[in-house]
mmCIF file of C-alpha atoms (C1' of nucleotides) in Angstrom:
data_model
loop_
_atom_site.group_PDB
_atom_site.id
_atom_site.type_symbol
_atom_site.label_atom_id
_atom_site.label_comp_id
_atom_site.label_asym_id
_atom_site.label_seq_id
_atom_site.Cartn_x
_atom_site.Cartn_y
_atom_site.Cartn_z
ATOM 1 C CA UNK A 1 -13.338 -10.572 -11.736
ATOM 2 C CA UNK A 2 -13.146 -8.485 -8.558
ATOM 3 C CA UNK A 3 -10.849 -11.355 -7.828
ATOM 4 C CA UNK A 4 -7.554 -9.631 -7.296
ATOM 5 C CA UNK A 5 -8.244 -5.953 -7.278
ATOM 6 C CA UNK A 6 -6.664 -5.847 -3.859
ATOM 7 C CA UNK A 7 -3.845 -8.240 -3.291
ATOM 8 C CA UNK A 8 -2.701 -9.301 0.120
ATOM 9 C CA UNK A 9 0.434 -7.126 0.044
ATOM 10 C CA UNK A 10 -1.619 -4.022 -0.494
ATOM 11 C CA UNK A 11 -4.163 -5.085 2.100
ATOM 12 C CA UNK A 12 -1.605 -5.414 4.886
ATOM 13 C CA UNK A 13 0.169 -2.183 3.951
ATOM 14 C CA UNK A 14 -2.134 -0.150 6.166
ATOM 15 C CA UNK A 15 -1.514 -0.263 9.934
ATOM 16 C CA UNK A 16 -5.215 0.089 10.734
ATOM 17 C CA UNK A 17 -5.967 -2.985 8.650
ATOM 18 C CA UNK A 18 -3.154 -4.917 10.307
ATOM 19 C CA UNK A 19 -4.653 -4.025 13.664
ATOM 20 C CA UNK A 20 -8.034 -5.254 12.468
ATOM 21 C CA UNK A 21 -6.533 -8.607 11.548
ATOM 22 C CA UNK A 22 -5.024 -8.797 15.003
ATOM 23 C CA UNK A 23 -8.395 -8.126 16.621
ATOM 24 C CA UNK A 24 -10.101 -10.758 14.525
ATOM 25 C CA UNK A 25 -7.385 -13.246 15.377
ATOM 26 C CA UNK A 26 -8.560 -13.058 18.964
ATOM 27 C CA UNK A 27 -12.281 -13.173 18.327
ATOM 28 C CA UNK A 28 -14.884 -12.922 15.608
ATOM 29 C CA UNK A 29 -16.474 -9.491 15.817
ATOM 30 C CA UNK A 30 -19.349 -7.455 14.360
ATOM 31 C CA UNK A 31 -18.627 -4.148 12.625
ATOM 32 C CA UNK A 32 -19.806 -2.098 15.583
ATOM 33 C CA UNK A 33 -17.350 -3.741 17.968
ATOM 34 C CA UNK A 34 -14.489 -3.416 15.504
ATOM 35 C CA UNK A 35 -15.312 0.270 15.138
ATOM 36 C CA UNK A 36 -15.130 0.729 18.901
ATOM 37 C CA UNK A 37 -11.411 -0.072 18.758
ATOM 38 C CA UNK A 38 -10.518 2.729 16.349
ATOM 39 C CA UNK A 39 -10.733 6.517 16.330
ATOM 40 C CA UNK A 40 -12.374 6.564 12.904
ATOM 41 C CA UNK A 41 -15.971 6.378 11.727
ATOM 42 C CA UNK A 42 -17.879 3.160 11.174
ATOM 43 C CA UNK A 43 -18.024 3.984 7.465
ATOM 44 C CA UNK A 44 -14.231 4.137 7.303
ATOM 45 C CA UNK A 45 -13.981 0.840 9.172
ATOM 46 C CA UNK A 46 -16.323 -0.800 6.673
ATOM 47 C CA UNK A 47 -14.128 0.385 3.799
ATOM 48 C CA UNK A 48 -11.075 -1.191 5.398
ATOM 49 C CA UNK A 49 -13.028 -4.402 5.941
ATOM 50 C CA UNK A 50 -14.000 -4.400 2.264
ATOM 51 C CA UNK A 51 -10.359 -4.186 1.247
ATOM 52 C CA UNK A 52 -9.433 -7.015 3.603
ATOM 53 C CA UNK A 53 -12.379 -8.939 2.224
ATOM 54 C CA UNK A 54 -11.270 -8.483 -1.385
ATOM 55 C CA UNK A 55 -7.878 -9.840 -0.390
ATOM 56 C CA UNK A 56 -9.709 -12.808 1.146
ATOM 57 C CA UNK A 57 -8.173 -12.071 4.536
ATOM 58 C CA UNK A 58 -11.496 -11.775 6.321
ATOM 59 C CA UNK A 59 -15.004 -12.975 5.726
ATOM 60 C CA UNK A 60 -18.206 -11.362 6.911
ATOM 61 C CA UNK A 61 -21.324 -13.356 7.708
ATOM 62 C CA UNK A 62 -24.668 -11.821 8.468
ATOM 63 C CA UNK A 63 -26.102 -13.121 11.713
ATOM 64 C CA UNK A 64 -29.411 -11.553 12.634
ATOM 65 C CA UNK A 65 -28.948 -7.842 12.111
ATOM 66 C CA UNK A 66 -25.211 -8.003 12.689
ATOM 67 C CA UNK A 67 -22.421 -8.805 10.272
ATOM 68 C CA UNK A 68 -19.800 -10.891 12.004
ATOM 69 C CA UNK A 69 -16.278 -10.742 10.619
ATOM 70 C CA UNK A 70 -13.882 -13.636 10.842
ATOM 71 C CA UNK A 71 -10.180 -13.924 10.130
ATOM 72 C CA UNK A 72 -9.247 -15.990 7.097
ATOM 73 C CA UNK A 73 -5.439 -15.989 7.180
ATOM 74 C CA UNK A 74 -4.665 -18.325 4.288
ATOM 75 C CA UNK A 75 -3.627 -15.569 1.828
ATOM 76 C CA UNK A 76 -0.826 -14.612 4.201
ATOM 77 C CA UNK A 77 0.947 -17.725 2.973
ATOM 78 C CA UNK A 78 1.645 -15.778 -0.200
ATOM 79 C CA UNK A 79 3.559 -13.203 1.819
ATOM 80 C CA UNK A 80 5.377 -15.919 3.695
ATOM 81 C CA UNK A 81 6.416 -17.554 0.429
ATOM 82 C CA UNK A 82 7.561 -14.249 -0.999
ATOM 83 C CA UNK A 83 9.600 -13.551 2.111
ATOM 84 C CA UNK A 84 11.241 -16.949 2.120
ATOM 85 C CA UNK A 85 13.300 -15.961 -0.908
ATOM 86 C CA UNK A 86 14.979 -13.205 1.099
ATOM 87 C CA UNK A 87 15.669 -15.299 4.178
ATOM 88 C CA UNK A 88 18.937 -16.467 2.684
ATOM 89 C CA UNK A 89 20.202 -12.922 3.093
ATOM 90 C CA UNK A 90 19.826 -12.863 6.843
ATOM 91 C CA UNK A 91 19.719 -16.459 7.903
ATOM 92 C CA UNK A 92 22.997 -17.532 6.368
ATOM 93 C CA UNK A 93 25.730 -14.972 6.786
ATOM 94 C CA UNK A 94 28.243 -17.144 5.019
ATOM 95 C CA UNK A 95 26.172 -17.522 1.888
ATOM 96 C CA UNK A 96 25.479 -13.810 1.983
ATOM 97 C CA UNK A 97 29.146 -13.010 2.086
ATOM 98 C CA UNK A 98 29.925 -15.302 -0.802
ATOM 99 C CA UNK A 99 27.014 -13.878 -2.750
ATOM 100 C CA UNK A 100 28.019 -10.272 -2.145
ATOM 101 C CA UNK A 101 31.564 -10.955 -3.347
ATOM 102 C CA UNK A 102 30.432 -12.614 -6.544
ATOM 103 C CA UNK A 103 27.679 -10.374 -7.670
ATOM 104 C CA UNK A 104 29.576 -7.326 -8.907
ATOM 105 C CA UNK B 1 4.823 11.350 -2.993
ATOM 106 C CA UNK B 2 5.714 10.019 0.374
ATOM 107 C CA UNK B 3 7.431 12.692 2.361
ATOM 108 C CA UNK B 4 6.352 10.998 5.545
ATOM 109 C CA UNK B 5 7.994 7.863 6.827
ATOM 110 C CA UNK B 6 7.617 4.862 4.597
ATOM 111 C CA UNK B 7 7.473 1.642 6.480
ATOM 112 C CA UNK B 8 8.450 -1.664 5.003
ATOM 113 C CA UNK B 9 4.845 -2.894 4.662
ATOM 114 C CA UNK B 10 3.956 0.039 2.499
ATOM 115 C CA UNK B 11 7.156 -0.257 0.503
ATOM 116 C CA UNK B 12 6.521 -3.853 -0.515
ATOM 117 C CA UNK B 13 2.851 -3.237 -1.284
ATOM 118 C CA UNK B 14 3.650 -2.270 -4.867
ATOM 119 C CA UNK B 15 4.466 -5.091 -7.329
ATOM 120 C CA UNK B 16 6.932 -2.932 -9.254
ATOM 121 C CA UNK B 17 8.898 -2.312 -6.084
ATOM 122 C CA UNK B 18 8.863 -6.007 -5.220
ATOM 123 C CA UNK B 19 10.251 -6.738 -8.668
ATOM 124 C CA UNK B 20 12.983 -4.169 -8.101
ATOM 125 C CA UNK B 21 14.010 -5.906 -4.908
ATOM 126 C CA UNK B 22 14.165 -9.153 -6.821
ATOM 127 C CA UNK B 23 16.413 -7.616 -9.452
ATOM 128 C CA UNK B 24 18.737 -6.159 -6.857
ATOM 129 C CA UNK B 25 18.892 -9.503 -5.082
ATOM 130 C CA UNK B 26 20.625 -10.856 -8.168
ATOM 131 C CA UNK B 27 22.972 -7.982 -8.798
ATOM 132 C CA UNK B 28 23.715 -4.412 -7.797
ATOM 133 C CA UNK B 29 22.468 -2.134 -10.552
ATOM 134 C CA UNK B 30 22.532 1.521 -11.619
ATOM 135 C CA UNK B 31 19.245 3.375 -12.174
ATOM 136 C CA UNK B 32 19.507 3.168 -15.949
ATOM 137 C CA UNK B 33 19.749 -0.612 -15.925
ATOM 138 C CA UNK B 34 16.897 -0.942 -13.457
ATOM 139 C CA UNK B 35 14.778 1.267 -15.702
ATOM 140 C CA UNK B 36 15.469 -1.023 -18.658
ATOM 141 C CA UNK B 37 13.515 -3.769 -16.893
ATOM 142 C CA UNK B 38 10.281 -1.810 -16.578
ATOM 143 C CA UNK B 39 7.786 -0.197 -18.965
ATOM 144 C CA UNK B 40 7.805 3.061 -16.997
ATOM 145 C CA UNK B 41 9.920 6.201 -17.141
ATOM 146 C CA UNK B 42 13.243 6.585 -15.365
ATOM 147 C CA UNK B 43 11.674 9.293 -13.213
ATOM 148 C CA UNK B 44 9.022 6.868 -12.021
ATOM 149 C CA UNK B 45 11.709 4.288 -11.288
ATOM 150 C CA UNK B 46 13.625 6.820 -9.207
ATOM 151 C CA UNK B 47 10.501 7.566 -7.177
ATOM 152 C CA UNK B 48 10.075 3.881 -6.405
ATOM 153 C CA UNK B 49 13.724 3.655 -5.437
ATOM 154 C CA UNK B 50 13.288 6.608 -3.087
ATOM 155 C CA UNK B 51 10.434 4.837 -1.336
ATOM 156 C CA UNK B 52 12.461 1.638 -1.027
ATOM 157 C CA UNK B 53 15.327 3.760 0.245
ATOM 158 C CA UNK B 54 13.198 5.429 2.921
ATOM 159 C CA UNK B 55 12.171 1.972 4.095
ATOM 160 C CA UNK B 56 15.875 1.083 4.244
ATOM 161 C CA UNK B 57 15.358 -1.771 1.808
ATOM 162 C CA UNK B 58 17.892 -0.493 -0.701
ATOM 163 C CA UNK B 59 20.854 1.805 -0.626
ATOM 164 C CA UNK B 60 22.219 3.895 -3.476
ATOM 165 C CA UNK B 61 25.873 4.774 -3.827
ATOM 166 C CA UNK B 62 27.211 7.216 -6.355
ATOM 167 C CA UNK B 63 30.034 5.736 -8.396
ATOM 168 C CA UNK B 64 31.303 8.066 -11.076
ATOM 169 C CA UNK B 65 28.246 9.423 -12.801
ATOM 170 C CA UNK B 66 26.183 6.375 -11.932
ATOM 171 C CA UNK B 67 24.188 5.647 -8.815
ATOM 172 C CA UNK B 68 24.446 1.989 -7.947
ATOM 173 C CA UNK B 69 21.615 0.485 -5.938
ATOM 174 C CA UNK B 70 22.095 -2.396 -3.578
ATOM 175 C CA UNK B 71 19.624 -4.611 -1.738
ATOM 176 C CA UNK B 72 19.505 -4.151 2.002
ATOM 177 C CA UNK B 73 16.996 -6.789 3.144
ATOM 178 C CA UNK B 74 17.190 -6.432 6.932
ATOM 179 C CA UNK B 75 13.903 -4.527 7.344
ATOM 180 C CA UNK B 76 12.061 -7.526 5.904
ATOM 181 C CA UNK B 77 12.609 -9.184 9.260
ATOM 182 C CA UNK B 78 9.873 -6.925 10.564
ATOM 183 C CA UNK B 79 7.449 -8.478 8.092
ATOM 184 C CA UNK B 80 8.632 -11.938 8.988
ATOM 185 C CA UNK B 81 8.063 -11.237 12.667
ATOM 186 C CA UNK B 82 4.623 -9.861 12.001
ATOM 187 C CA UNK B 83 3.736 -12.908 9.946
ATOM 188 C CA UNK B 84 4.952 -15.341 12.554
ATOM 189 C CA UNK B 85 1.981 -14.495 14.746
ATOM 190 C CA UNK B 86 -0.376 -15.825 12.083
ATOM 191 C CA UNK B 87 1.530 -18.993 11.355
ATOM 192 C CA UNK B 88 -0.312 -20.778 14.129
ATOM 193 C CA UNK B 89 -3.442 -20.526 12.009
ATOM 194 C CA UNK B 90 -2.081 -22.519 9.110
ATOM 195 C CA UNK B 91 0.767 -24.551 10.484
ATOM 196 C CA UNK B 92 -1.209 -26.373 13.136
ATOM 197 C CA UNK B 93 -4.630 -27.436 11.960
ATOM 198 C CA UNK B 94 -5.433 -28.984 15.309
ATOM 199 C CA UNK B 95 -4.741 -25.813 17.239
ATOM 200 C CA UNK B 96 -6.750 -23.887 14.661
ATOM 201 C CA UNK B 97 -9.728 -26.146 15.130
ATOM 202 C CA UNK B 98 -9.586 -25.855 18.879
ATOM 203 C CA UNK B 99 -9.192 -22.122 18.606
ATOM 204 C CA UNK B 100 -12.112 -21.710 16.231
ATOM 205 C CA UNK B 101 -14.395 -23.692 18.547
ATOM 206 C CA UNK B 102 -13.475 -21.678 21.598
ATOM 207 C CA UNK B 103 -13.471 -18.194 20.287
ATOM 208 C CA UNK B 104 -17.183 -17.506 19.836
ATOM 209 C "C1'" DT C 1 -46.899 -1.222 15.871
ATOM 210 C "C1'" DT C 2 -43.350 1.543 17.100
ATOM 211 C "C1'" DA C 3 -38.749 2.752 18.553
ATOM 212 C "C1'" DA C 4 -34.023 1.655 18.633
ATOM 213 C "C1'" DT C 5 -30.144 -0.461 16.494
ATOM 214 C "C1'" DA C 6 -26.882 -2.246 12.794
ATOM 215 C "C1'" DT C 7 -25.569 -1.963 8.484
ATOM 216 C "C1'" DA C 8 -25.847 -0.525 3.553
ATOM 217 C "C1'" DA C 9 -25.561 2.890 0.091
ATOM 218 C "C1'" DC C 10 -24.545 7.311 -1.391
ATOM 219 C "C1'" DA C 11 -22.233 11.636 -2.367
ATOM 220 C "C1'" DC C 12 -18.359 14.323 -1.312
ATOM 221 C "C1'" DC C 13 -13.572 15.725 -0.073
ATOM 222 C "C1'" DA C 14 -8.329 16.098 0.650
ATOM 223 C "C1'" DA C 15 -4.240 13.985 0.169
ATOM 224 C "C1'" DA C 16 -1.265 10.467 -1.483
ATOM 225 C "C1'" DA C 17 0.258 7.271 -5.134
ATOM 226 C "C1'" DG C 18 1.901 6.470 -9.526
ATOM 227 C "C1'" DG C 19 2.693 8.204 -13.606
ATOM 228 C "C1'" DT C 20 4.153 11.770 -17.245
ATOM 229 C "C1'" DT C 21 7.384 15.776 -19.567
ATOM 230 C "C1'" DA C 22 10.561 19.146 -19.357
ATOM 231 C "C1'" DT C 23 14.590 21.110 -17.587
ATOM 232 C "C1'" DA C 24 18.873 21.263 -14.986
ATOM 233 C "C1'" DT C 25 23.184 19.480 -13.187
ATOM 234 C "C1'" DA C 26 27.232 16.483 -12.929
ATOM 235 C "C1'" DT C 27 30.582 13.394 -14.936
ATOM 236 C "C1'" DG C 28 33.510 10.994 -18.509
ATOM 237 C "C1'" DA C 29 35.219 11.009 -22.973
ATOM 238 C "C1'" DA C 30 36.818 13.087 -27.268
ATOM 239 C "C1'" DT D 1 36.202 22.878 -24.372
ATOM 240 C "C1'" DT D 2 32.517 20.366 -26.121
ATOM 241 C "C1'" DC D 3 29.443 16.632 -26.250
ATOM 242 C "C1'" DA D 4 27.065 12.612 -24.767
ATOM 243 C "C1'" DT D 5 25.438 10.189 -20.754
ATOM 244 C "C1'" DA D 6 23.443 9.487 -15.982
ATOM 245 C "C1'" DT D 7 21.012 11.274 -12.603
ATOM 246 C "C1'" DA D 8 18.141 14.956 -10.132
ATOM 247 C "C1'" DT D 9 14.332 17.800 -9.712
ATOM 248 C "C1'" DA D 10 10.196 20.571 -10.731
ATOM 249 C "C1'" DA D 11 5.621 20.883 -12.384
ATOM 250 C "C1'" DC D 12 1.691 18.690 -13.579
ATOM 251 C "C1'" DC D 13 -2.049 15.006 -14.381
ATOM 252 C "C1'" DT D 14 -5.115 11.139 -13.067
ATOM 253 C "C1'" DT D 15 -6.637 7.542 -10.076
ATOM 254 C "C1'" DT D 16 -6.842 5.612 -5.587
ATOM 255 C "C1'" DT D 17 -6.955 5.939 -0.667
ATOM 256 C "C1'" DG D 18 -8.758 7.097 3.521
ATOM 257 C "C1'" DG D 19 -11.655 9.822 5.527
ATOM 258 C "C1'" DT D 20 -16.253 12.436 6.297
ATOM 259 C "C1'" DG D 21 -21.506 12.965 6.675
ATOM 260 C "C1'" DT D 22 -26.401 11.836 5.345
ATOM 261 C "C1'" DT D 23 -29.982 8.922 4.294
ATOM 262 C "C1'" DA D 24 -32.255 4.453 3.568
ATOM 263 C "C1'" DT D 25 -33.280 -0.257 4.811
ATOM 264 C "C1'" DA D 26 -33.541 -4.310 7.655
ATOM 265 C "C1'" DT D 27 -33.943 -6.472 12.141
ATOM 266 C "C1'" DT D 28 -34.902 -6.772 17.041
ATOM 267 C "C1'" DA D 29 -37.075 -5.428 21.310
ATOM 268 C "C1'" DA D 30 -40.686 -3.370 23.838
#
DNA sequence: TTAATATAACACCAAAAGGTTATATATGAA
DNA sequence: TTCATATATAACCTTTTGGTGTTATATTAA
């Protein structure tokens, strides 16, 4: 199991973790360099990386004595798909109007 | 539970709250009817609704002795905008490949 | 071989999240 | 007025979250 203890929605709920994803989008980084970007301890950074890892959003690979983290954005498609349902409510004002009138 | 500001990312992190949004997308509903859809107490439902309310995702209006909740999906645009940055990584395999080769 | 570095592995803590019951208040109906 | 219904709120419980610090282990450089 361990599969879906942390889903992608929960993983991106934290602003620190979102910032980590942004960093890794630019460049693969070891834990120490990631830590340098935040005002929290390395231990705390590792915990955030674990949560992102469980959600399959990042992947860490040991290279020498460093562990290099890499962005793995595929699970974000789930969020995109979820969001797409609600796009009708802001992308089509006419449909929205019709819908609002009919629903009560 | 969340006196401080609840942003939209945190609000949609919980599956129960996402299901509530889905219900309200179909029809405006009073608290009692929303509660009927979940295996949790009405009090717990109200707490979730408060969090959604703080994130401006729903709005409650008192009508008689009922409080009718309505979907207010605009804040989801923030999530959509955030996501759009990552779309390059899955919508253009060629760019992704190029990017992966250059970044380390 | 030894010293320095990077991470792993703990134990510990405070606060927040998600839930419960119990009680109170407001409204509509009889 | 009285009663049933809908919501509000307070108090409390348990688990998770997000953070800390310390210590141990593995790897690299000198």
